[in-house]
Structure formats: C-alpha cells, structure tokens
Coordinates of C-alpha atoms in Angstrom, one line a residue:
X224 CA 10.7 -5.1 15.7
X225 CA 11.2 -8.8 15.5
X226 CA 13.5 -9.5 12.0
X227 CA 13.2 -12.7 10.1
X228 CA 16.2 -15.2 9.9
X229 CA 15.2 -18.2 8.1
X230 CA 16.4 -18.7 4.6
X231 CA 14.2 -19.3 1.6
X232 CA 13.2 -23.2 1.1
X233 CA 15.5 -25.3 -1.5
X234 CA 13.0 -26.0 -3.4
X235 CA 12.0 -21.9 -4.5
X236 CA 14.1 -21.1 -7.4
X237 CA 17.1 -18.6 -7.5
X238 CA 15.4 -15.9 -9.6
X239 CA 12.0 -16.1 -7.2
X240 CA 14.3 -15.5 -4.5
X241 CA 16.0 -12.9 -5.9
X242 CA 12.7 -10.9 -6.3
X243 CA 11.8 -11.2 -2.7
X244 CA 15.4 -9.4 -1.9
X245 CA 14.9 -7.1 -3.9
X246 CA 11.5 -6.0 -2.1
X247 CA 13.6 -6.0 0.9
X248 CA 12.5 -9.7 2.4
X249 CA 16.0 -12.1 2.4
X250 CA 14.9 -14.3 5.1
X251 CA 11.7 -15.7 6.5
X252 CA 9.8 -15.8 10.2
X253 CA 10.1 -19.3 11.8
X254 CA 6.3 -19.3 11.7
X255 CA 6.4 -19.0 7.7
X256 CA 8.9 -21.6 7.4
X257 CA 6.6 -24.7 9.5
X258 CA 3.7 -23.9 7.0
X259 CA 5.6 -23.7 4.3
X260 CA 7.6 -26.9 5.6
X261 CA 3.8 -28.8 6.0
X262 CA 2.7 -27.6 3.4
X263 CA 5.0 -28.7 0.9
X264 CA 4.6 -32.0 3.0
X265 CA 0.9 -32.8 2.3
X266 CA 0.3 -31.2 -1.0
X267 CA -3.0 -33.0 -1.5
X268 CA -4.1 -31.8 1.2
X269 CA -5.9 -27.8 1.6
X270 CA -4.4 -25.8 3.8
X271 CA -6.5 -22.9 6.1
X272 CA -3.8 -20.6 8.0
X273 CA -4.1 -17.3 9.6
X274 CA -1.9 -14.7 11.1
X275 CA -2.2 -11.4 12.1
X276 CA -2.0 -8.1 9.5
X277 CA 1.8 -7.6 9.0
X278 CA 2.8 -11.3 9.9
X279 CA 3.9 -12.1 6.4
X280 CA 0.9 -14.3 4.7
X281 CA 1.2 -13.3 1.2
X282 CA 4.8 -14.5 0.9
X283 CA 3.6 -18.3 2.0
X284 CA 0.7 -18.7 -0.4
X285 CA 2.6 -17.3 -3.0
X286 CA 5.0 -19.0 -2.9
X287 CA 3.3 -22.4 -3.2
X288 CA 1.2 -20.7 -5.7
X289 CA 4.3 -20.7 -7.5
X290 CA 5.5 -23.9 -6.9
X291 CA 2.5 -25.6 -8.5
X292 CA 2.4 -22.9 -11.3
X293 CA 6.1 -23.9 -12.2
X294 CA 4.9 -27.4 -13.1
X295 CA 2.2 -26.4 -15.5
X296 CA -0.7 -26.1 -13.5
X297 CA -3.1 -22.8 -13.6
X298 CA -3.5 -21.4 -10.4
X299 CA -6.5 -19.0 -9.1
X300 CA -5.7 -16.3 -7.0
X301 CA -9.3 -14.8 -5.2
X302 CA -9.1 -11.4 -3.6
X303 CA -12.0 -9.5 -2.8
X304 CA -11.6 -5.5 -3.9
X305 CA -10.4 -4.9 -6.9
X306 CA -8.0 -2.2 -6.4
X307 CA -6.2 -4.8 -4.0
X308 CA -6.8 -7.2 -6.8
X309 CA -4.5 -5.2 -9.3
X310 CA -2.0 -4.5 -6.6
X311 CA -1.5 -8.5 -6.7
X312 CA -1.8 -8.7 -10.6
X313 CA 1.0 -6.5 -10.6
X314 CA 3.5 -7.9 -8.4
X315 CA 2.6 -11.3 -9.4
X316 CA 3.2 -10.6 -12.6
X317 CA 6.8 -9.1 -12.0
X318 CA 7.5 -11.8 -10.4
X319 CA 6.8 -14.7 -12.1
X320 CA 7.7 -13.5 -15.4
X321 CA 11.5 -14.0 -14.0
X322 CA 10.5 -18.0 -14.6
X323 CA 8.5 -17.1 -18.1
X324 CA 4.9 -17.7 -16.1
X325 CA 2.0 -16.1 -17.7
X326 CA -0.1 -13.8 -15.2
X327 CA -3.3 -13.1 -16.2
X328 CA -6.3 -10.6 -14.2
X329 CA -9.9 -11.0 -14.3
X330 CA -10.9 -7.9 -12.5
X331 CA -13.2 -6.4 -15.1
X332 CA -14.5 -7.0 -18.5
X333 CA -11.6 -8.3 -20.0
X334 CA -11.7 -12.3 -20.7
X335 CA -8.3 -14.0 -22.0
X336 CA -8.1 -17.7 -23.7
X337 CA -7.2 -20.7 -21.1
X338 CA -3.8 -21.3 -23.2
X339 CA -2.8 -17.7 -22.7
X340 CA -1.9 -17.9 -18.6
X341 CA -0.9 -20.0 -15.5
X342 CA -1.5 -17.9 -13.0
X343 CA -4.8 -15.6 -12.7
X344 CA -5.9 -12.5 -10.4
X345 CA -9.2 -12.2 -9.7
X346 CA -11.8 -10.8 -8.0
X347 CA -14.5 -13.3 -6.2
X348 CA -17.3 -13.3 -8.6
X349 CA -14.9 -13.8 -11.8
X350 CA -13.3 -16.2 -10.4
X351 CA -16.8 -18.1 -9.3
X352 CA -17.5 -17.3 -13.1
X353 CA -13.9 -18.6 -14.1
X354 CA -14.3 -21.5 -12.6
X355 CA -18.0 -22.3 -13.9
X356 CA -16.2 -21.8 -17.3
X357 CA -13.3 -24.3 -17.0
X358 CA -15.9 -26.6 -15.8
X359 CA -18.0 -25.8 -19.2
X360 CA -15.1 -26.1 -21.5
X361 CA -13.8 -28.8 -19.7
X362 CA -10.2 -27.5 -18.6
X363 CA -11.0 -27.8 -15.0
X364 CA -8.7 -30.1 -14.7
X365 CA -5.8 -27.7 -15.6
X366 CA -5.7 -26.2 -12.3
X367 CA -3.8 -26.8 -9.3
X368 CA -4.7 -24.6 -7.2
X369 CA -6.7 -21.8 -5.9
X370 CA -5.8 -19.2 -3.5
X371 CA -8.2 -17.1 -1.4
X372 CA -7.0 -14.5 0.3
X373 CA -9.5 -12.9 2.9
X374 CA -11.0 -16.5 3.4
X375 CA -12.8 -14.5 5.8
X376 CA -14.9 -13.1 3.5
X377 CA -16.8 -16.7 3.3
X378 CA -18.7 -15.4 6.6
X379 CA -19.9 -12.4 3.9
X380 CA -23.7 -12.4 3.6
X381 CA -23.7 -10.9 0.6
X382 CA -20.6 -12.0 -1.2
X383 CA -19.9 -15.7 1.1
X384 CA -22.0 -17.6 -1.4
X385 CA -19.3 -17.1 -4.6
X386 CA -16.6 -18.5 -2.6
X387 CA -18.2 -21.0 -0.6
X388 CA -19.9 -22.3 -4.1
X389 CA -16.6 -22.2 -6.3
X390 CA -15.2 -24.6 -3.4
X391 CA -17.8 -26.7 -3.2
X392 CA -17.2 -27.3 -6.6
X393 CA -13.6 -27.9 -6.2
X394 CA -14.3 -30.4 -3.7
X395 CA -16.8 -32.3 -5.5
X396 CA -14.1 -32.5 -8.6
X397 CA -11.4 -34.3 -6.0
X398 CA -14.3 -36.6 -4.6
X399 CA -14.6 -37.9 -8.1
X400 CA -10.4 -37.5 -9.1
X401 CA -8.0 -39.1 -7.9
X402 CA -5.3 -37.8 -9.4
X403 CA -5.9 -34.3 -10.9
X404 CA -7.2 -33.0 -7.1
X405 CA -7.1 -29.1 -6.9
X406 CA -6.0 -27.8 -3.3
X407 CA -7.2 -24.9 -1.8
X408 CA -5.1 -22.5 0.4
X409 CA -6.9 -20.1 2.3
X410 CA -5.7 -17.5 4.8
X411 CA -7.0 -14.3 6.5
X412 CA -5.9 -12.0 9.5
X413 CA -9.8 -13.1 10.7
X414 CA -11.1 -16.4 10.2
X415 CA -13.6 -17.5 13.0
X416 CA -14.5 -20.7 13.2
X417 CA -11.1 -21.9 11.7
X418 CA -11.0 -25.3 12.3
X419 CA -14.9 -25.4 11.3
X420 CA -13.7 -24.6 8.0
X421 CA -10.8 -26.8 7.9
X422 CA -13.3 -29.9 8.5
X423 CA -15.2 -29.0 5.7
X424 CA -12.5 -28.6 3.3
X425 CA -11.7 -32.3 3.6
X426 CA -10.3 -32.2 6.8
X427 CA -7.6 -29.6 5.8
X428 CA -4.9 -28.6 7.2
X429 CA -5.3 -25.6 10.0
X430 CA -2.1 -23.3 11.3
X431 CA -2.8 -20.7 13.4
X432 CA -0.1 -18.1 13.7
X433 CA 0.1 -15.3 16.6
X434 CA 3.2 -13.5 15.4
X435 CA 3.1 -9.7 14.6
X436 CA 6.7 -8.8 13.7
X437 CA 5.5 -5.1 14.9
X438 CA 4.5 -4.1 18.0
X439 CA 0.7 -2.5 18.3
X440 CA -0.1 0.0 21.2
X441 CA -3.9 -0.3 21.7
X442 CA -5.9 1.9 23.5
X443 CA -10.0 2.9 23.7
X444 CA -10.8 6.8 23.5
X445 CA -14.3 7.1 25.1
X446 CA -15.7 10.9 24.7
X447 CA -12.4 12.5 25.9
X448 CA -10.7 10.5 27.7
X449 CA -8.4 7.6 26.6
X450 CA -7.5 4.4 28.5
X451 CA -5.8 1.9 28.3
X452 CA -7.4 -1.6 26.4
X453 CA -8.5 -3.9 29.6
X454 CA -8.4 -1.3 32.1
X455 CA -10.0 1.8 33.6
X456 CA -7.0 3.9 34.6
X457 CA -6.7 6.8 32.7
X458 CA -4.0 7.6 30.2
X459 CA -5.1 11.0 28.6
X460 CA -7.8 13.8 29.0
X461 CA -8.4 15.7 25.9
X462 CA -9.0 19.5 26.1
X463 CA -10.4 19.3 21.9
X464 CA -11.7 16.6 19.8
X465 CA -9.4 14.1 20.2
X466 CA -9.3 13.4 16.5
X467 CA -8.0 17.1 16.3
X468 CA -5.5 16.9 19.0
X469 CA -4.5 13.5 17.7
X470 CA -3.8 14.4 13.9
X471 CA -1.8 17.6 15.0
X472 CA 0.3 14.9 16.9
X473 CA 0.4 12.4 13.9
X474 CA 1.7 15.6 11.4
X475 CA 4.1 17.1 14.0
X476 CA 5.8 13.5 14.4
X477 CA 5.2 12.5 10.4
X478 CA 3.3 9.8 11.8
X479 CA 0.8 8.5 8.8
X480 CA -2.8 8.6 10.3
X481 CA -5.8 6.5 9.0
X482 CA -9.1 7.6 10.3
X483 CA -11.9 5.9 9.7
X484 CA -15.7 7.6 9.9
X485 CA -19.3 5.7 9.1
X486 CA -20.3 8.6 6.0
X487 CA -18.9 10.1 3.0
X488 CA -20.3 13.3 4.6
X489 CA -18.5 13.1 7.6
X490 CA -15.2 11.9 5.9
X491 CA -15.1 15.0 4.3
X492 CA -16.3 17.9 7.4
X493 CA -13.7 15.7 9.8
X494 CA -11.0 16.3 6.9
X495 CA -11.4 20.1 6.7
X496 CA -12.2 20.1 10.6
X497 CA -8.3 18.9 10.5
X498 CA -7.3 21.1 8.0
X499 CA -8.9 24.3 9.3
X500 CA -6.8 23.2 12.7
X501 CA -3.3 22.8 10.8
X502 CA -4.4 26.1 9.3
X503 CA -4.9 28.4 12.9
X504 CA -1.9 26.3 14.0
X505 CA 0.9 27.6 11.3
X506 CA 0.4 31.4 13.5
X507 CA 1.2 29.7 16.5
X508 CA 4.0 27.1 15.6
X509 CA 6.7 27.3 13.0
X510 CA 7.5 23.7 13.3
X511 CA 4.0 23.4 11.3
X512 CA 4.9 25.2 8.4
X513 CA 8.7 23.7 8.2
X514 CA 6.7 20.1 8.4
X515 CA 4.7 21.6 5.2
X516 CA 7.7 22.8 3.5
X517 CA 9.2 19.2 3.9
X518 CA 5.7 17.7 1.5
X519 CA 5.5 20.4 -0.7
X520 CA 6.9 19.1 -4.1
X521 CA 4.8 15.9 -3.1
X522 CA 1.6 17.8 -2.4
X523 CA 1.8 20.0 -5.7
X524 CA 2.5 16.6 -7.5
X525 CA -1.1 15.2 -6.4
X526 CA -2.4 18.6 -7.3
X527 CA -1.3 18.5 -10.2
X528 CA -2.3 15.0 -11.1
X529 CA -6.2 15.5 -9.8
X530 CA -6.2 18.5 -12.0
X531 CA -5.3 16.2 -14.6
X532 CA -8.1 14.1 -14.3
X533 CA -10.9 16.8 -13.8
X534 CA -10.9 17.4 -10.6
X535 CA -12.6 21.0 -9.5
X536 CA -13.5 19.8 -6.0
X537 CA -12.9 22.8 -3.6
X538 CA -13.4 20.6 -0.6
X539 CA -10.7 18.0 -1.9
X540 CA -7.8 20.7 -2.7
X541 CA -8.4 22.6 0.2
X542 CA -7.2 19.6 2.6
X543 CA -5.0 18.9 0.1
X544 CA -3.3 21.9 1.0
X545 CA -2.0 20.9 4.6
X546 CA -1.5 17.2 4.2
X547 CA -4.9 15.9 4.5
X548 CA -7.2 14.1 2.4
X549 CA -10.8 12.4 2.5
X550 CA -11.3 9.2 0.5
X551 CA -15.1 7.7 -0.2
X552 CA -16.9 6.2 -3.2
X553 CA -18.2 10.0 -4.3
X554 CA -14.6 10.6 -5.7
X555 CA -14.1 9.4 -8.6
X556 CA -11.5 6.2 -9.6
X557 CA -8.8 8.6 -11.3
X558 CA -9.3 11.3 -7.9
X559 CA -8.9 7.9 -5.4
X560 CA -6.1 6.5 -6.8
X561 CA -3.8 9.8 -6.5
X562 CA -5.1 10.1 -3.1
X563 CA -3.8 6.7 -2.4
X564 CA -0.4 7.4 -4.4
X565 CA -0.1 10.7 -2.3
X566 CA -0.9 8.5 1.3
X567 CA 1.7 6.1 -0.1
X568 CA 4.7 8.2 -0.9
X569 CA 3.5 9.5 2.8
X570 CA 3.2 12.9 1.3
X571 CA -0.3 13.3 2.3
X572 CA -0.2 12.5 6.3
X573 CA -3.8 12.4 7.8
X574 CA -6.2 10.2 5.8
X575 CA -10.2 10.1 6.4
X576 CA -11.9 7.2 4.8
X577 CA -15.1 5.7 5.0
X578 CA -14.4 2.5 6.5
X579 CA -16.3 0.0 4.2
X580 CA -13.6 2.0 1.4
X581 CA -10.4 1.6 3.8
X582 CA -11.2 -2.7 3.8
X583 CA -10.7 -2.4 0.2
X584 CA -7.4 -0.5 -0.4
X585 CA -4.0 -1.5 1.0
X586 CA -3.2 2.0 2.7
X587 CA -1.4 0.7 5.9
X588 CA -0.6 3.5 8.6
X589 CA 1.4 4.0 11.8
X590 CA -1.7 5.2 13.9
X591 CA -5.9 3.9 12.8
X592 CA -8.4 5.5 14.9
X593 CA -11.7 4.3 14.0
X594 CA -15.1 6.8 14.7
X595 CA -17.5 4.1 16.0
X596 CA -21.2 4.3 14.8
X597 CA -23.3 1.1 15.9
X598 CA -26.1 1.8 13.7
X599 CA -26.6 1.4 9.8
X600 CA -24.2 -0.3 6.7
X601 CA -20.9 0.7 8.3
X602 CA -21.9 -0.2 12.1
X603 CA -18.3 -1.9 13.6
X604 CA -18.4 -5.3 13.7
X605 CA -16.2 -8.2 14.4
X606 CA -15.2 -8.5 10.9
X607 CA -14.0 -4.8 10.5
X608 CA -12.8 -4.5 13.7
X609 CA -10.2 -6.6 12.9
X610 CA -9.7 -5.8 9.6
X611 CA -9.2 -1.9 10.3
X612 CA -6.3 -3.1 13.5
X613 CA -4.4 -4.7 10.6
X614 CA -4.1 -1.5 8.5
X615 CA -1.9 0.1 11.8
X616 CA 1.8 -0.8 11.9
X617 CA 2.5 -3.2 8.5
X618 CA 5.9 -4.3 8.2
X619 CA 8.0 -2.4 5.8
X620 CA 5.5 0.5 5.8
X621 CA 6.3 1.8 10.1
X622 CA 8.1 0.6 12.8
X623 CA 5.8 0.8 15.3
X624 CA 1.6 0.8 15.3
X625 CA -1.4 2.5 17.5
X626 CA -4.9 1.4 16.9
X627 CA -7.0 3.7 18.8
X628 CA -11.3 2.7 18.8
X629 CA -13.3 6.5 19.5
X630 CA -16.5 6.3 21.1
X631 CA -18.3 9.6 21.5
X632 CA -19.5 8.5 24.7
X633 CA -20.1 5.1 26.9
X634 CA -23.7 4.2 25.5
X635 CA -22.7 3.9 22.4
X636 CA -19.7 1.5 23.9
X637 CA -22.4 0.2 25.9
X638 CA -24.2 -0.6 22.8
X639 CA -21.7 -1.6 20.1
X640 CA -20.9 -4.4 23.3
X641 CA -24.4 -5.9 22.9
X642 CA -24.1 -6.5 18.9
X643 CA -23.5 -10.1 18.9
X644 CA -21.2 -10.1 16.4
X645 CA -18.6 -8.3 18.2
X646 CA -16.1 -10.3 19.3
X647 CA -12.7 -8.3 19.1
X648 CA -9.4 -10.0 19.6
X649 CA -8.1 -7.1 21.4
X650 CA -10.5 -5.9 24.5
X651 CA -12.9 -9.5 24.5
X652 CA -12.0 -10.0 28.3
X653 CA -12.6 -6.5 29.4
X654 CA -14.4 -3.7 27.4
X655 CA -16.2 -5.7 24.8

C-alpha cells in the first residue's frame, strides 16, 4: 500500500490540520496536492476531478470547501443518499466547528434560517430546492460554492435533472456577475464523458486521477469456475456455490465480505444459505467456533440493539448468530443502521445487500462479489459496476481489496456484454 508524503498546503489552518491527523491522514498523495495546487490557482474557475474509490477525493473538495467557507461565503455540499449525507454532516461539522463554522443538513424536513450556517449538507433535491430559495429571497449571492459529490449521478435518468438544473442556474448567475461568481467542484470515482462536462461548466477545469493507494485483485467467477480478468486460464474450480465456499474463506481469514444480489428475497435466502453453512461447519472445524468466540460481545451488542428497536425478525437474528447479515429497504431505518454499525466495527463479517441499497451506504469491504442479473431495476450497469469495485479495499478500512463479478453461467455474461451501457473500466478489452 502506497502511503502519502506531501504535507498539508500553507494556506489550511493549524486546527483543520490537526483534525485530519487525528483521523489518521498527516500527509497527502502527490495527485491531491496538483489539484489542490490548480485549484487554489484558478478559483474562478469550476473544477471536474475524478479518481478512483479509496484515492482520497473527499479530503480535496473539502478542503477548498473550507477555504471559501472561512471567508464568509455559504457553501453547498450535494450528496446523493442520505444516510451518506449525514455521514458528511457529521464529520463536517466536527470539523469545522474547530474554526467556529456553522454546519447545517438539509436531509429531511428540517429547514434552518440563511444567517444560521456556512456550510450545508444536503441531499440533491434540497439542495435544487435550496438553491431555488436563495434565488427567491435573494441571498444567492452568499454562496461560494457548491460541491457535488457523485457528479456522476448527473447521467441519472431519474434524479440527473436536479443537479443539472441547480447548475444551470449557477452558471446563468456568473454569466450575469462578475464578481460574486459561484464555482462548482464536482468529483466522482465514475464520470464518463468528463471533459464533456468540463466544457459545459464554462470550460472548467478537468483532472483525471488513476491512483488507488490499495491494490485490487480482480477476477470473473462464471458458474463455477473463476479466471482471471482479461484471460481464459483458469484460477479456481468450485466444488459448492462459490458464494458459500467464498464467505467460509472471508470468516476463516476475518476478511469483511460485501455481496451484492438483485432482490430483497434473495438477500435474505443467500444470507441464511451462508449461515446454515457456518452452522454444519462448527462440527467439522474448531477454528469456526474460536472465530465466533472472537465477535461475540460484538454480535450480542447488535442483538441487543435490534431488540431495542422492535425487531422480532427470525430470519435477521438467525444470521445474526454466525456473523452474517442481509441489508434491503424491507428492514426498517433503526434495524439498517445497527446492521451497518455491526459491519463497521467488523463484528458482523459477511454482508448481503441489495445492490441499489449498498450505492447508498458507505460500507467499504476487503472482498465485493457482485450476483449479476441483466434483467429488471437492479440489472448491472456501467454506473454500478463501478460504483460496487469502489466499495472493495478503501483506505483505512483493509489493506488489500478483491472485487469478484459472479455470473451463473456464460449467457448471462454473454448478455450483460450486449447492454450498451456497459462499459467497465476493469474487463472493457477482454470480457466485456
């Protein structure tokens, strides 16, 4: 793993930096420091970067964030899931406090007064309703800029039209101000068409960054038999589901697993599928039950805490039980969020998620296999594709990451090729 040596800019104050140290980041990648550098170069000018999952994004818009907010001037940060959304309030908010900056969030019904906050979390549509508001009651001009993270999500046919609005907006306000412009930074793991959209944000600025400070393995499992990415040779047979075979590996080695499956149905059989496994297992391997032993007090704490909040799901504590969890929009907020606590404090090992949930909450993991279905609301495209390889192998969360794309057998490969949207950085040149 690649470890950052440049130190903090002069012009990010002594308290912001101490922050950063204290979540473990003392230096910055070369790559952060050139935008950073340009950036603070041009500051009329919007800026459009992207880097891949891991690289270090967040750290670069928000610290410019912060630079304008210092001087007075609101700024809008745009995320699109809420539960991400409060993550940011949250840390933003610790943050900034250390330089007496108001943090706001506009996730849900709440609504504050202007003259109560700089900075603001929000989620697309408030912002787009934000913004319609400043423009209404005429403090528009109080901002200095807004951050969109996931600029990606532009490309959204169903959610695109907020963002793309709210900057049009913003970019009809600098046409006709010279002086109080409002830049826009955007960034995203998977912007196509970057420099499409730096043209038509004024002829912004565009970096492109290839860095991953963590290495990713990357291979294809078609029905069972896994290969490498770009090649036909042969790296495994699999006598079981692979999905079995690989989650006994993943709790053996205390490797967090995502797994990501098309249904809420299916989230939950493939969960107890695993657990069943862990459960025949224990007779036949002692190393299974010490591994238990070791997440016990963490187990029995998210136990305890969905009983708390009314939880008398059968299906839920049963996985529970071994280290393995299911996580879809048929559990309620209270039951998700102790899921998510128990995946974070890694006491819970193997995670099944939907995978239109898993874009939505930062649960980053050492190994993501993704169950591929072409067909229907959660059919992989290129969008999630790339989304669901960032959530394997974050920095500060594993030192090392395995992405691993299952299809059940080669027609549906076959098919999920001929979708004209998928266009994956990893396998473009070979499978897909």
């Amino acid at each position: 793993m690649e470890k950052a040596t440049c130190r903090f800019p002069n012009w990010v104050s002594t308290k912001i930096v101490d922050f950063y140290a204290e979540q473990g980041i003392n230096y910055l990648f070369d790559w952060q420091l050139d935008v950073l550098t340009e950036a603070n170069e041009s500051t009329n000018q919007h800026l459009i970067f992207s880097a891949p999952t891991s690289a270090g994004k967040s750290i670069v818009a928000e610290l410019l964030a912060w630079k304008v907010a210092s001087t007075g001037k609101k700024v809008l940060f745009v995320l699109p899931y809420i539960s991400v959304a409060r993550e940011k309030l949250h840390q933003i908010q610790r943050c900034w406090r250390r330089d007496d900056i108001a943090v706001c969030g506009f996730i849900g019904p709440q609504a504050s007064n202007p003259n109560e906050w700089i900075g603001a979390v929000c989620t697309i549509e408030k912002a787009a309703s934000l913004t319609n508001r400043a423009l209404s009651e005429e403090w528009f001009n109080e901002i200095g800029m807004i951050v969109v993270d996931e600029m990606h999500m532009v490309f959204d046919s169903s959610r695109g039209a907020h963002i793309e609005h709210m900057l049009s907006k913003v970019l009809l306000w600098n046409s006709m101000n010279s002086e109080e412009k409002i830049q826009i930074i955007g960034m995203s793991a998977t912007i196509p068409e970057l420099n499409r959209l730096g043209e038509w944000l004024e002829s912004g600025k565009v970096c492109e960054a290839n860095f991953r400070p963590i290495s990713l393995n990357n291979h294809i499992i078609i029905g069972s038999e896994m290969k490498k990415i770009g090649s036909e040779e042969s790296v495994r047979e699999f006598s079981e589901d692979p999905l079995i075979t690989l989650a006994k590996k993943s709790f053996l080695e205390n490797q967090q697993t995502l797994i990501m499956i098309s249904s809420k149905l299916e989230a939950e059989k493939t969960a107890l599928n695993i657990a069943n496994h862990f459960h025949e297992l224990k007779l036949l391997d002692d190393s299974m039950m010490e591994r238990l032993r070791e997440r016990a007090d963490g187990l029995l704490f998210i136990k305890n805490g969905l009983e708390r909040h009314g939880c008398k799901d059968r299906n839920v504590m049963a996985a529970l039980a071994w280290g393995v969890a299911f996580h879809h929009a048929g559990l309620t907020m209270e039951e998700r969020e102790c899921i998510e606590m128990g995946f974070r404090e890694k006491s819970i090992i193997i995670l099944v998620a939907t995978s239109t949930l898993a874009s939505g909450v930062n649960l980053p993991a050492e190994r993501v296999i993704i169950k591929a279905q072409t067909r229907g609301p959660s059919a992989l495209t290129s969008l999630s594709y790339r989304q669901m390889v960032g959530r394997a192998g974050r920095t500060g969360h594993a030192t090392r990451g395995e992405f691993l794309p299952h299809f059940p057998n080669r027609a549906v490969l076959d098919t999920t090729i001929r979708r004209t949207d998928i266009v994956s950085l990893l396998v473009l040149d070979h499978l897909f």
